[in-house]
XYZ file of C-alpha atoms in Angstrom:
348
model
C 16.799 -6.829 -11.961
C 14.878 -3.738 -11.949
C 15.781 -0.003 -12.216
C 13.984 2.535 -10.184
C 14.504 6.126 -10.721
C 13.963 7.868 -7.376
C 15.854 5.364 -6.066
C 19.497 5.600 -8.246
C 18.519 9.695 -7.579
C 19.042 8.667 -3.967
C 21.875 6.708 -4.032
C 23.370 9.643 -6.260
C 24.916 11.966 -3.847
C 27.274 8.501 -2.267
C 28.388 7.233 -5.047
C 29.555 10.794 -5.921
C 30.917 11.169 -3.295
C 28.809 13.595 -1.641
C 27.747 12.235 1.140
C 29.770 9.242 2.975
C 27.977 5.494 3.718
C 27.080 5.280 6.651
C 27.576 1.926 9.004
C 24.208 1.858 10.550
C 21.582 3.346 8.116
C 17.216 3.330 8.126
C 15.914 2.768 4.572
C 12.051 4.453 4.932
C 9.683 2.683 2.112
C 13.456 0.536 0.933
C 12.956 -0.555 -2.903
C 14.912 -2.970 -4.296
C 16.770 -2.058 -7.668
C 19.964 -2.819 -9.805
C 21.034 0.746 -7.311
C 20.883 -0.777 -4.099
C 23.100 -3.950 -5.184
C 25.453 -1.871 -6.708
C 26.104 -0.025 -3.664
C 27.217 -3.073 -1.645
C 25.863 -1.727 2.237
C 23.618 -4.870 2.531
C 24.810 -4.701 6.451
C 24.364 -1.376 7.056
C 20.430 -1.207 6.015
C 17.505 -1.431 8.175
C 14.498 -1.422 5.648
C 10.997 -0.289 6.174
C 8.624 -1.140 3.679
C 4.707 -1.370 4.055
C 4.161 -2.747 0.959
C 4.362 -6.225 0.770
C 5.077 -7.164 -2.882
C 8.181 -5.028 -2.170
C 8.912 -5.803 1.309
C 8.432 -9.279 -0.302
C 11.145 -8.476 -3.208
C 13.747 -7.040 -0.213
C 14.008 -10.150 1.618
C 14.239 -12.037 -0.720
C 17.193 -10.636 -2.085
C 18.822 -11.315 1.205
C 18.487 -7.305 2.981
C 17.564 -7.112 6.370
C 13.540 -5.630 6.446
C 11.800 -4.685 9.973
C 8.305 -4.771 9.841
C 8.137 -2.259 12.596
C 10.249 1.178 12.969
C 12.876 0.187 14.782
C 12.873 2.949 18.416
C 16.910 3.481 17.916
C 17.986 6.034 15.852
C 20.223 4.932 13.268
C 23.679 6.914 11.961
C 20.982 7.913 8.511
C 18.452 7.440 7.042
C 17.427 7.617 3.320
C 13.929 7.618 1.822
C 11.221 7.490 -0.842
C 8.548 9.625 -0.152
C 5.245 8.879 -1.257
C 2.762 11.066 -3.024
C 0.065 11.832 -0.490
C 1.042 15.394 1.360
C 0.189 14.794 4.609
C 1.633 11.013 4.097
C 5.237 12.306 2.912
C 6.009 14.845 5.686
C 4.299 12.116 8.213
C 7.907 10.149 6.978
C 9.658 13.534 6.686
C 9.382 13.673 10.520
C 9.238 10.439 11.084
C 13.122 10.092 9.475
C 14.102 13.278 11.393
C 12.372 11.656 14.623
C 14.921 7.841 13.812
C 18.322 10.121 13.089
C 21.358 10.642 14.975
C 21.676 14.022 16.572
C 24.263 15.186 13.623
C 23.205 12.537 11.149
C 21.789 12.567 7.897
C 18.308 12.923 6.113
C 18.254 11.931 2.545
C 14.957 11.845 0.215
C 14.301 10.575 -3.432
C 10.975 12.380 -5.150
C 10.155 11.689 -9.323
C 9.272 14.708 -10.322
C 6.279 13.599 -11.722
C 5.822 13.125 -8.257
C 6.061 15.987 -6.501
C 9.776 16.841 -6.350
C 8.953 20.442 -5.858
C 6.322 20.545 -3.370
C 7.908 17.504 -1.444
C 11.736 18.478 -0.790
C 9.803 22.544 -0.243
C 7.939 20.352 3.361
C 11.977 18.581 3.882
C 12.961 22.497 3.872
C 11.177 23.885 6.534
C 11.057 20.998 8.655
C 14.716 20.339 8.571
C 15.683 24.361 8.624
C 18.153 24.227 5.728
C 19.566 22.024 2.449
C 22.529 20.441 2.582
C 22.447 19.659 -0.651
C 20.716 18.265 -3.686
C 20.601 17.001 -7.148
C 18.356 16.109 -10.221
C 18.682 13.342 -12.353
C 16.984 10.915 -13.477
C 13.846 12.696 -14.151
C 14.582 13.413 -9.824
C 14.896 15.319 -6.967
C 17.513 14.167 -4.072
C 18.422 16.764 -1.164
C 19.308 15.949 2.135
C 19.862 17.995 5.389
C 21.659 17.004 8.779
C 19.234 16.775 11.506
C 20.724 19.727 13.527
C 18.256 20.499 16.086
C 18.656 24.111 16.443
C 17.611 24.738 13.190
C 14.517 21.854 13.246
C 11.058 24.001 13.150
C 9.459 21.852 16.009
C 6.464 23.261 16.042
C 6.206 22.308 12.181
C 8.370 18.854 13.146
C 5.625 18.497 16.007
C 2.356 19.273 13.630
C 3.765 16.642 11.164
C 4.372 13.502 13.469
C 0.247 13.712 13.154
C -0.264 14.570 10.046
C -0.688 11.534 8.458
C -2.432 10.279 12.063
C -5.953 7.511 11.817
C -8.805 9.363 11.980
C -12.692 9.376 11.300
C -14.616 9.621 7.937
C -17.682 9.435 6.512
C -19.717 10.370 9.338
C -17.974 8.401 12.040
C -18.537 5.218 10.235
C -15.321 4.602 9.436
C -11.470 4.776 10.440
C -8.936 5.945 7.913
C -6.144 7.662 7.581
C -4.005 9.784 4.649
C -2.023 7.439 2.071
C -3.826 4.731 1.960
C -6.270 4.224 -1.136
C -9.542 6.164 -1.235
C -8.472 7.297 2.459
C -11.298 9.528 2.764
C -14.222 8.710 0.542
C -15.895 4.990 -0.704
C -14.539 4.478 -4.207
C -16.365 4.658 -6.472
C -16.098 1.093 -7.628
C -16.456 -0.439 -4.524
C -19.915 1.321 -4.058
C -21.143 0.094 -6.550
C -20.178 -3.502 -5.608
C -21.451 -3.345 -2.890
C -24.588 -1.307 -3.498
C -25.261 -4.986 -5.217
C -23.914 -8.224 -3.408
C -26.359 -10.771 -2.576
C -27.532 -10.911 1.293
C -28.099 -14.435 1.246
C -24.037 -15.970 1.459
C -23.132 -18.265 4.373
C -20.272 -19.781 5.344
C -17.128 -18.606 4.485
C -15.229 -15.370 2.569
C -12.460 -13.801 1.598
C -12.278 -10.071 0.801
C -9.209 -9.876 -1.683
C -7.854 -6.166 -1.404
C -9.444 -5.879 1.199
C -8.143 -1.881 1.616
C -9.255 -0.403 5.252
C -11.864 -2.147 5.041
C -15.703 -0.929 3.178
C -15.967 -4.328 1.015
C -15.683 -6.300 3.897
C -18.090 -4.520 6.111
C -20.663 -4.208 3.848
C -20.588 -8.106 2.728
C -20.854 -9.118 6.583
C -23.292 -6.126 7.110
C -25.709 -7.922 4.291
C -24.948 -11.755 4.816
C -24.945 -12.573 9.029
C -24.645 -16.081 7.797
C -20.901 -15.533 6.718
C -19.048 -17.548 9.861
C -15.089 -16.608 8.614
C -13.627 -13.817 7.211
C -9.679 -13.859 5.362
C -9.086 -10.151 4.612
C -5.924 -10.110 2.311
C -4.615 -6.854 1.703
C -0.835 -5.281 1.080
C -0.621 -2.553 2.380
C 0.639 -2.899 5.969
C -1.494 0.750 7.200
C -5.059 0.119 5.356
C -4.693 -3.691 7.076
C -4.315 -2.631 10.312
C -7.714 -0.202 9.829
C -9.472 -3.447 8.537
C -9.147 -4.609 11.816
C -9.976 -1.669 13.127
C -13.557 -0.466 10.991
C -14.265 -4.467 10.883
C -13.787 -4.544 14.720
C -17.644 -4.786 15.236
C -18.492 -8.142 13.531
C -15.912 -9.823 15.488
C -18.569 -11.310 17.724
C -20.027 -12.864 15.050
C -17.626 -14.041 12.728
C -13.702 -15.102 13.178
C -12.223 -12.470 10.584
C -8.372 -13.468 10.103
C -6.687 -10.353 8.606
C -3.349 -11.471 6.379
C -0.522 -8.728 5.149
C -0.390 -10.479 2.017
C 0.568 -9.950 -1.616
C -2.577 -11.577 -3.626
C -0.712 -12.116 -6.602
C 1.083 -14.637 -5.152
C -2.085 -16.531 -4.601
C -3.535 -17.727 -1.194
C -1.739 -18.001 2.001
C -5.167 -20.018 3.590
C -5.627 -23.481 2.280
C -9.595 -22.495 2.388
C -12.404 -22.912 0.159
C -15.006 -20.092 -0.720
C -18.314 -20.131 -0.613
C -18.026 -16.024 -1.904
C -15.034 -13.948 -2.382
C -15.613 -9.980 -3.439
C -12.765 -7.716 -4.880
C -12.057 -4.131 -6.066
C -8.451 -5.407 -7.494
C -5.524 -2.761 -8.110
C -4.732 -1.682 -11.606
C -1.580 -0.738 -10.827
C 0.864 -1.031 -7.161
C 1.590 1.927 -6.033
C 2.711 4.151 -8.954
C 0.479 5.518 -12.032
C 1.114 3.455 -14.632
C -2.164 0.649 -15.579
C -0.951 -3.029 -14.972
C -4.198 -4.820 -15.245
C -2.309 -7.655 -15.026
C -2.684 -7.440 -11.719
C -5.942 -7.738 -11.553
C -5.850 -10.813 -14.172
C -3.768 -12.420 -11.611
C -6.840 -11.541 -8.757
C -8.362 -13.297 -10.894
C -7.177 -16.357 -11.442
C -6.321 -16.884 -7.328
C -10.175 -16.084 -6.394
C -10.978 -18.841 -8.868
C -7.782 -21.332 -7.984
C -9.812 -20.557 -4.177
C -13.224 -20.990 -4.502
C -15.319 -23.430 -3.607
C -17.042 -25.817 -6.254
C -20.588 -23.811 -5.563
C -18.509 -20.172 -4.319
C -19.373 -17.232 -6.356
C -17.173 -14.551 -7.207
C -17.846 -11.093 -7.232
C -15.919 -8.520 -9.101
C -15.931 -5.143 -9.679
C -13.271 -3.267 -12.045
C -13.273 -0.342 -14.961
C -14.841 -1.267 -18.000
C -12.323 -1.163 -20.068
C -9.966 -3.211 -18.304
C -9.419 -6.695 -20.099
C -11.241 -8.338 -17.430
C -14.031 -10.600 -19.246
C -12.612 -12.571 -21.657
C -10.223 -13.828 -18.616
C -13.189 -14.687 -17.006
C -15.320 -16.234 -19.371
C -11.990 -18.654 -19.553
C -12.497 -19.870 -15.201
C -15.706 -19.649 -14.750
C -18.881 -21.150 -16.204
C -21.751 -18.430 -16.167
C -20.054 -15.166 -16.134
C -23.230 -12.021 -15.440
C -22.598 -8.447 -16.076
C -24.623 -6.797 -12.783
C -24.616 -3.174 -13.799
C -22.644 -1.956 -15.440
C -22.368 2.025 -14.022
C -20.521 5.041 -13.737
C -17.161 4.075 -15.416
C -17.397 0.649 -13.780
C -18.517 -2.814 -14.459
C -20.171 -5.714 -12.098
C -19.574 -8.819 -12.066
C -21.016 -12.121 -10.644
C -19.209 -15.570 -11.767
C -19.996 -18.916 -10.552
C -18.560 -22.175 -12.053
C -15.146 -22.960 -11.653
C -13.547 -24.327 -14.646
C -11.493 -26.506 -13.088
């Protein structure tokens, strides 16, 4: 069981008796960890986590995980705000919306994830802080929901801070906080430029994000009849539904909120798989093992004549593993710090 500095800091005011544990607590962006188990509040917590690997970890540990934000209010709300400023502001507004008047909202942020700025935003909405602590290279801060001191205008504005909006001259819909939310990332753009235009049959996009690569694949391959879009971020997957809706009249599209590293939930064999795999979870530390697992899952799911199209940062150690799993591997292009690979002939 791993230690989580921001989670450990979040629990400090409770562990030190500065706050009293509530019998009915909502935990936004909840994460499973040793500190949470040590609290022994399992029955009092309702957890919400849009990132599937962390949702799965909470469920395996026996915590109550809601698929959507509950419509009722809670005596206490905990949150681990994300780094992205607009998304964090929306989550702070959501936390106070979900807290009973007189209840307490508690937040924790790592110093190198923007703790100072997010603490300032929290205070701006709440009107005042009722306590702060600094520990484990994190800041934890809390405030009562006191509607008399809350800035109502800020509250109203921040509820919509991460709302979906049109991007790229109206071609797509996205929202703050998802990967490359207001642009096409360089790797995906490079892969899209070199995708084939003669694919037919079943396709999959591993780590589909808000749908850019799926859209490019379907636009250039009218012979594709089925597409499975798999994405770990529930917020991004909902955007992909909107962005791929124009293709739904000719292609059977399925959307899966799923952790690809756990294997695929569909028994289908694919004629083409595309992927711009992540090489970290939601933090900043590089984790190339995630991308390697995406590659292995793709090899297991391809049809005998299927093709795997992959883009990755040029420095990542994927080429040797591609050679182990596929008969034919070629570098289609190497540019802008990325490589696009085409792999065929899975070695069974």
